[in-house]
Amino acid sequence: MRLLVVEDDRRLCDVLRRGLSEQGHVVDVAFDGEEGERCASGDIYDAVVLDVNLPRRDGLSVVRSMRSQRLATPVLILTSRDTVEDIIEGLDAGADDYLRKPFVFGELDARLRTIVRRKSTPPAHSALNVADVVFDLASRRAHRGGRELELTARETAFLEYFMRNAGVLVTRPMMEDALFERESEATSNVVDVYVSRLRSKVTVGSEAQLLHTIRGAGYRFGDR
């Protein structure tokens, strides 16, 4: 893979470049947010490894700008910021995964391969339909009836996962494995936050509830 590493700690950046190169990747580096955004805008990379605390422009602004330009390059945030709120903010900005420092190279490489594979897998169908919710896989927009659901990138990923598993009991560990690719004490809390937010957006007013909590077990999406 061709990777872009955006990290202002030059010593760590050198370690990342050497370590990823040893894994067989071609690695370019940038030392601040503006340079990183400029490099990423060329859309020539398979994935971007991005720090949050960067000079000139922070990493979250960089990934938001990439997504506003409709650049689909997978982004893995690599940072020491590790609260539930930090993780949610990074994912909402448009990142595909979030890895905390210090890290193990094997895990970093595995996550990069996972997010690249996930992005490159073509959809089997053009749209998903559950009850009166339609999710367009090409535009990644969802509607319920005539109402468009205003979802963040991560909420969209949750909705797609639920719709692909409609009618099936989905547990928190299943969602953690499918949507986060990590084991973390905070992950279950993050899952709960996103499920709550998604539920409030999918069902408004008198609309029938579609995202059901199965007490002590998990969740099920559908009209039954």
Tab-separated table of C-alpha atoms in Angstrom:
chain	number	residue	atom	x	y	z
A	1	MET	CA	0.000	0.000	0.000
A	2	ARG	CA	1.013	3.610	-0.462
A	3	LEU	CA	0.538	5.421	2.849
A	4	LEU	CA	0.707	8.998	4.053
A	5	VAL	CA	1.827	9.575	7.653
A	6	VAL	CA	1.009	13.005	9.093
A	7	GLU	CA	2.867	13.419	12.401
A	8	ASP	CA	4.737	16.396	13.810
A	9	ASP	CA	6.966	14.354	16.133
A	10	ARG	CA	9.821	13.787	13.687
A	11	ARG	CA	11.358	10.973	15.705
A	12	LEU	CA	8.070	9.082	15.846
A	13	CYS	CA	7.460	9.887	12.198
A	14	ASP	CA	10.780	8.283	11.307
A	15	VAL	CA	9.914	5.215	13.390
A	16	LEU	CA	6.547	4.953	11.633
A	17	ARG	CA	8.099	5.330	8.206
A	18	ARG	CA	10.748	2.681	8.853
A	19	GLY	CA	8.324	0.285	10.528
A	20	LEU	CA	5.659	0.540	7.828
A	21	SER	CA	8.277	0.294	5.090
A	22	GLU	CA	9.489	-2.944	6.649
A	23	GLN	CA	5.915	-4.218	6.305
A	24	GLY	CA	6.193	-3.639	2.552
A	25	HIS	CA	4.408	-0.279	2.313
A	26	VAL	CA	5.498	2.838	0.431
A	27	VAL	CA	5.385	5.698	2.934
A	28	ASP	CA	5.308	9.470	2.475
A	29	VAL	CA	5.363	11.831	5.450
A	30	ALA	CA	4.081	15.282	6.344
A	31	PHE	CA	4.921	17.198	9.515
A	32	ASP	CA	1.953	19.564	9.859
A	33	GLY	CA	-1.743	19.673	9.083
A	34	GLU	CA	-1.558	21.982	6.073
A	35	GLU	CA	1.111	19.876	4.392
A	36	GLY	CA	-0.799	16.708	5.249
A	37	GLU	CA	-4.033	18.034	3.765
A	38	ARG	CA	-2.236	19.169	0.622
A	39	CYS	CA	-0.671	15.730	0.163
A	40	ALA	CA	-3.921	13.870	0.885
A	41	SER	CA	-5.902	15.997	-1.565
A	42	GLY	CA	-4.111	14.304	-4.451
A	43	ASP	CA	-6.093	11.117	-3.705
A	44	ILE	CA	-3.083	8.895	-4.469
A	45	TYR	CA	-2.861	7.116	-1.113
A	46	ASP	CA	-4.436	3.864	0.001
A	47	ALA	CA	-4.692	5.209	3.565
A	48	VAL	CA	-3.622	8.095	5.795
A	49	VAL	CA	-2.210	7.771	9.328
A	50	LEU	CA	-3.061	11.058	11.021
A	51	ASP	CA	-2.151	12.617	14.362
A	52	VAL	CA	-4.660	15.017	15.959
A	53	ASN	CA	-2.394	17.583	17.629
A	54	LEU	CA	-0.631	19.051	14.610
A	55	PRO	CA	0.833	22.507	13.943
A	56	ARG	CA	-0.782	24.878	11.416
A	57	ARG	CA	-3.936	22.739	11.193
A	58	ASP	CA	-5.187	20.046	13.559
A	59	GLY	CA	-5.854	16.521	12.362
A	60	LEU	CA	-9.629	16.661	12.846
A	61	SER	CA	-9.819	19.708	10.575
A	62	VAL	CA	-7.764	17.822	7.993
A	63	VAL	CA	-10.054	14.803	7.901
A	64	ARG	CA	-13.172	17.009	7.860
A	65	SER	CA	-11.739	18.877	4.882
A	66	MET	CA	-10.979	15.594	3.108
A	67	ARG	CA	-14.541	14.398	3.572
A	68	SER	CA	-15.997	17.747	2.477
A	69	GLN	CA	-14.019	17.303	-0.757
A	70	ARG	CA	-15.539	13.799	-1.041
A	71	LEU	CA	-12.115	12.177	-0.703
A	72	ALA	CA	-12.814	8.618	0.406
A	73	THR	CA	-9.214	7.774	1.345
A	74	PRO	CA	-9.338	5.726	4.576
A	75	VAL	CA	-7.998	7.612	7.605
A	76	LEU	CA	-6.632	6.091	10.798
A	77	ILE	CA	-6.190	8.566	13.630
A	78	LEU	CA	-3.115	7.826	15.741
A	79	THR	CA	-3.054	9.919	18.902
A	80	SER	CA	-2.571	10.007	22.650
A	81	ARG	CA	-6.052	11.506	23.117
A	82	ASP	CA	-8.113	8.563	24.306
A	83	THR	CA	-11.318	9.550	26.091
A	84	VAL	CA	-14.708	8.362	24.834
A	85	GLU	CA	-15.404	11.933	23.725
A	86	ASP	CA	-12.107	12.067	21.803
A	87	ILE	CA	-12.894	8.816	19.991
A	88	ILE	CA	-16.401	9.968	19.067
A	89	GLU	CA	-15.124	13.339	17.858
A	90	GLY	CA	-12.527	11.653	15.639
A	91	LEU	CA	-14.984	9.195	14.136
A	92	ASP	CA	-17.598	11.885	13.619
A	93	ALA	CA	-15.023	13.983	11.783
A	94	GLY	CA	-14.816	11.192	9.207
A	95	ALA	CA	-11.981	8.949	10.390
A	96	ASP	CA	-12.323	5.234	9.732
A	97	ASP	CA	-10.473	4.022	12.811
A	98	TYR	CA	-8.793	5.354	15.945
A	99	LEU	CA	-5.634	3.932	17.518
A	100	ARG	CA	-4.115	5.182	20.745
A	101	LYS	CA	-0.445	5.765	21.471
A	102	PRO	CA	1.577	3.835	22.489
A	103	PHE	CA	0.753	1.181	19.902
A	104	VAL	CA	2.022	-2.101	18.481
A	105	PHE	CA	3.089	-2.090	14.829
A	106	GLY	CA	1.323	-5.352	14.120
A	107	GLU	CA	-1.981	-3.863	15.238
A	108	LEU	CA	-1.402	-0.663	13.258
A	109	ASP	CA	-0.686	-2.648	10.093
A	110	ALA	CA	-3.707	-4.910	10.637
A	111	ARG	CA	-6.028	-1.942	11.098
A	112	LEU	CA	-4.710	-0.237	7.988
A	113	ARG	CA	-5.327	-3.380	5.949
A	114	THR	CA	-8.828	-3.639	7.425
A	115	ILE	CA	-9.953	-0.098	6.620
A	116	VAL	CA	-8.481	-0.305	3.106
A	117	ARG	CA	-10.227	-3.629	2.495
A	118	ARG	CA	-13.501	-2.255	3.852
A	119	LYS	CA	-13.374	0.741	1.494
A	120	SER	CA	-12.493	-1.336	-1.561
A	121	THR	CA	-15.232	-3.946	-1.141
A	122	PRO	CA	-17.957	-3.182	-3.708
A	123	PRO	CA	-21.555	-3.247	-2.484
A	124	ALA	CA	-23.601	-6.268	-3.527
A	125	HIS	CA	-26.727	-4.125	-3.980
A	126	SER	CA	-27.371	-0.484	-4.785
A	127	ALA	CA	-29.566	0.114	-1.744
A	128	LEU	CA	-30.671	-1.425	1.537
A	129	ASN	CA	-34.351	-1.385	2.484
A	130	VAL	CA	-35.792	-2.090	5.930
A	131	ALA	CA	-39.381	-1.077	6.694
A	132	ASP	CA	-39.640	2.484	5.306
A	133	VAL	CA	-35.910	3.229	5.609
A	134	VAL	CA	-33.832	3.247	2.408
A	135	PHE	CA	-30.036	3.455	2.484
A	136	ASP	CA	-28.353	4.301	-0.826
A	137	LEU	CA	-24.975	2.564	-0.869
A	138	ALA	CA	-23.533	4.776	-3.596
A	139	SER	CA	-24.348	8.164	-2.065
A	140	ARG	CA	-24.354	6.765	1.500
A	141	ARG	CA	-27.515	8.730	2.258
A	142	ALA	CA	-30.535	7.391	4.059
A	143	HIS	CA	-34.200	8.336	3.967
A	144	ARG	CA	-37.183	7.366	6.032
A	145	GLY	CA	-40.329	8.013	4.070
A	146	GLY	CA	-39.698	11.392	2.478
A	147	ARG	CA	-37.330	12.523	5.232
A	148	GLU	CA	-33.556	12.448	4.802
A	149	LEU	CA	-31.699	11.262	7.881
A	150	GLU	CA	-29.005	13.761	8.833
A	151	LEU	CA	-26.268	11.371	9.970
A	152	THR	CA	-22.579	11.716	10.720
A	153	ALA	CA	-20.168	9.361	8.955
A	154	ARG	CA	-19.992	7.066	11.975
A	155	GLU	CA	-23.773	7.080	12.501
A	156	THR	CA	-24.063	6.146	8.828
A	157	ALA	CA	-21.753	3.175	9.410
A	158	PHE	CA	-23.896	2.056	12.339
A	159	LEU	CA	-27.101	2.343	10.309
A	160	GLU	CA	-25.615	0.349	7.438
A	161	TYR	CA	-24.502	-2.369	9.842
A	162	PHE	CA	-27.933	-2.574	11.461
A	163	MET	CA	-29.700	-2.653	8.098
A	164	ARG	CA	-27.419	-5.388	6.777
A	165	ASN	CA	-28.308	-7.374	9.890
A	166	ALA	CA	-32.004	-6.440	10.049
A	167	GLY	CA	-34.089	-8.710	12.253
A	168	VAL	CA	-30.988	-10.284	13.809
A	169	LEU	CA	-29.894	-9.826	17.417
A	170	VAL	CA	-26.742	-7.683	17.313
A	171	THR	CA	-24.563	-7.659	20.427
A	172	ARG	CA	-22.117	-4.972	21.515
A	173	PRO	CA	-19.085	-7.220	20.881
A	174	MET	CA	-20.357	-7.839	17.332
A	175	MET	CA	-20.532	-4.096	16.693
A	176	GLU	CA	-17.137	-3.505	18.290
A	177	ASP	CA	-15.549	-6.106	16.009
A	178	ALA	CA	-17.314	-4.886	12.875
A	179	LEU	CA	-17.154	-1.133	13.347
A	180	PHE	CA	-14.117	-0.401	15.482
A	181	GLU	CA	-11.605	-3.230	15.062
A	182	ARG	CA	-10.394	-2.712	18.612
A	183	GLU	CA	-10.690	-3.987	22.132
A	184	SER	CA	-11.160	-1.108	24.550
A	185	GLU	CA	-12.811	-0.497	27.875
A	186	ALA	CA	-14.350	2.604	26.314
A	187	THR	CA	-15.707	0.935	23.179
A	188	SER	CA	-18.951	-0.314	24.732
A	189	ASN	CA	-19.661	3.203	25.976
A	190	VAL	CA	-18.989	4.547	22.490
A	191	VAL	CA	-21.372	1.959	21.016
A	192	ASP	CA	-24.101	2.993	23.453
A	193	VAL	CA	-23.633	6.670	22.578
A	194	TYR	CA	-23.920	6.033	18.841
A	195	VAL	CA	-26.911	3.707	19.172
A	196	SER	CA	-28.726	6.336	21.240
A	197	ARG	CA	-27.934	9.075	18.733
A	198	LEU	CA	-28.921	6.921	15.768
A	199	ARG	CA	-32.208	5.904	17.396
A	200	SER	CA	-33.185	9.558	17.932
A	201	LYS	CA	-32.540	10.337	14.258
A	202	VAL	CA	-34.165	7.260	12.722
A	203	THR	CA	-37.379	7.643	14.725
A	204	VAL	CA	-38.957	11.084	15.091
A	205	GLY	CA	-42.347	11.993	16.498
A	206	SER	CA	-45.015	9.379	15.844
A	207	GLU	CA	-42.851	7.165	13.613
A	208	ALA	CA	-42.619	3.534	14.661
A	209	GLN	CA	-39.478	2.571	16.561
A	210	LEU	CA	-37.096	0.471	14.450
A	211	LEU	CA	-34.005	0.241	16.646
A	212	HIS	CA	-34.949	-1.954	19.586
A	213	THR	CA	-32.926	-2.644	22.731
A	214	ILE	CA	-33.015	-6.285	23.816
A	215	ARG	CA	-32.352	-5.994	27.512
A	216	GLY	CA	-29.190	-7.793	28.590
A	217	ALA	CA	-28.492	-9.006	25.058
A	218	GLY	CA	-28.050	-6.233	22.499
A	219	TYR	CA	-30.096	-4.616	19.727
A	220	ARG	CA	-32.332	-5.553	16.825
A	221	PHE	CA	-33.232	-3.364	13.836
A	222	GLY	CA	-36.565	-3.723	12.091
A	223	ASP	CA	-40.295	-3.226	12.459
A	224	ARG	CA	-40.835	-6.426	14.453
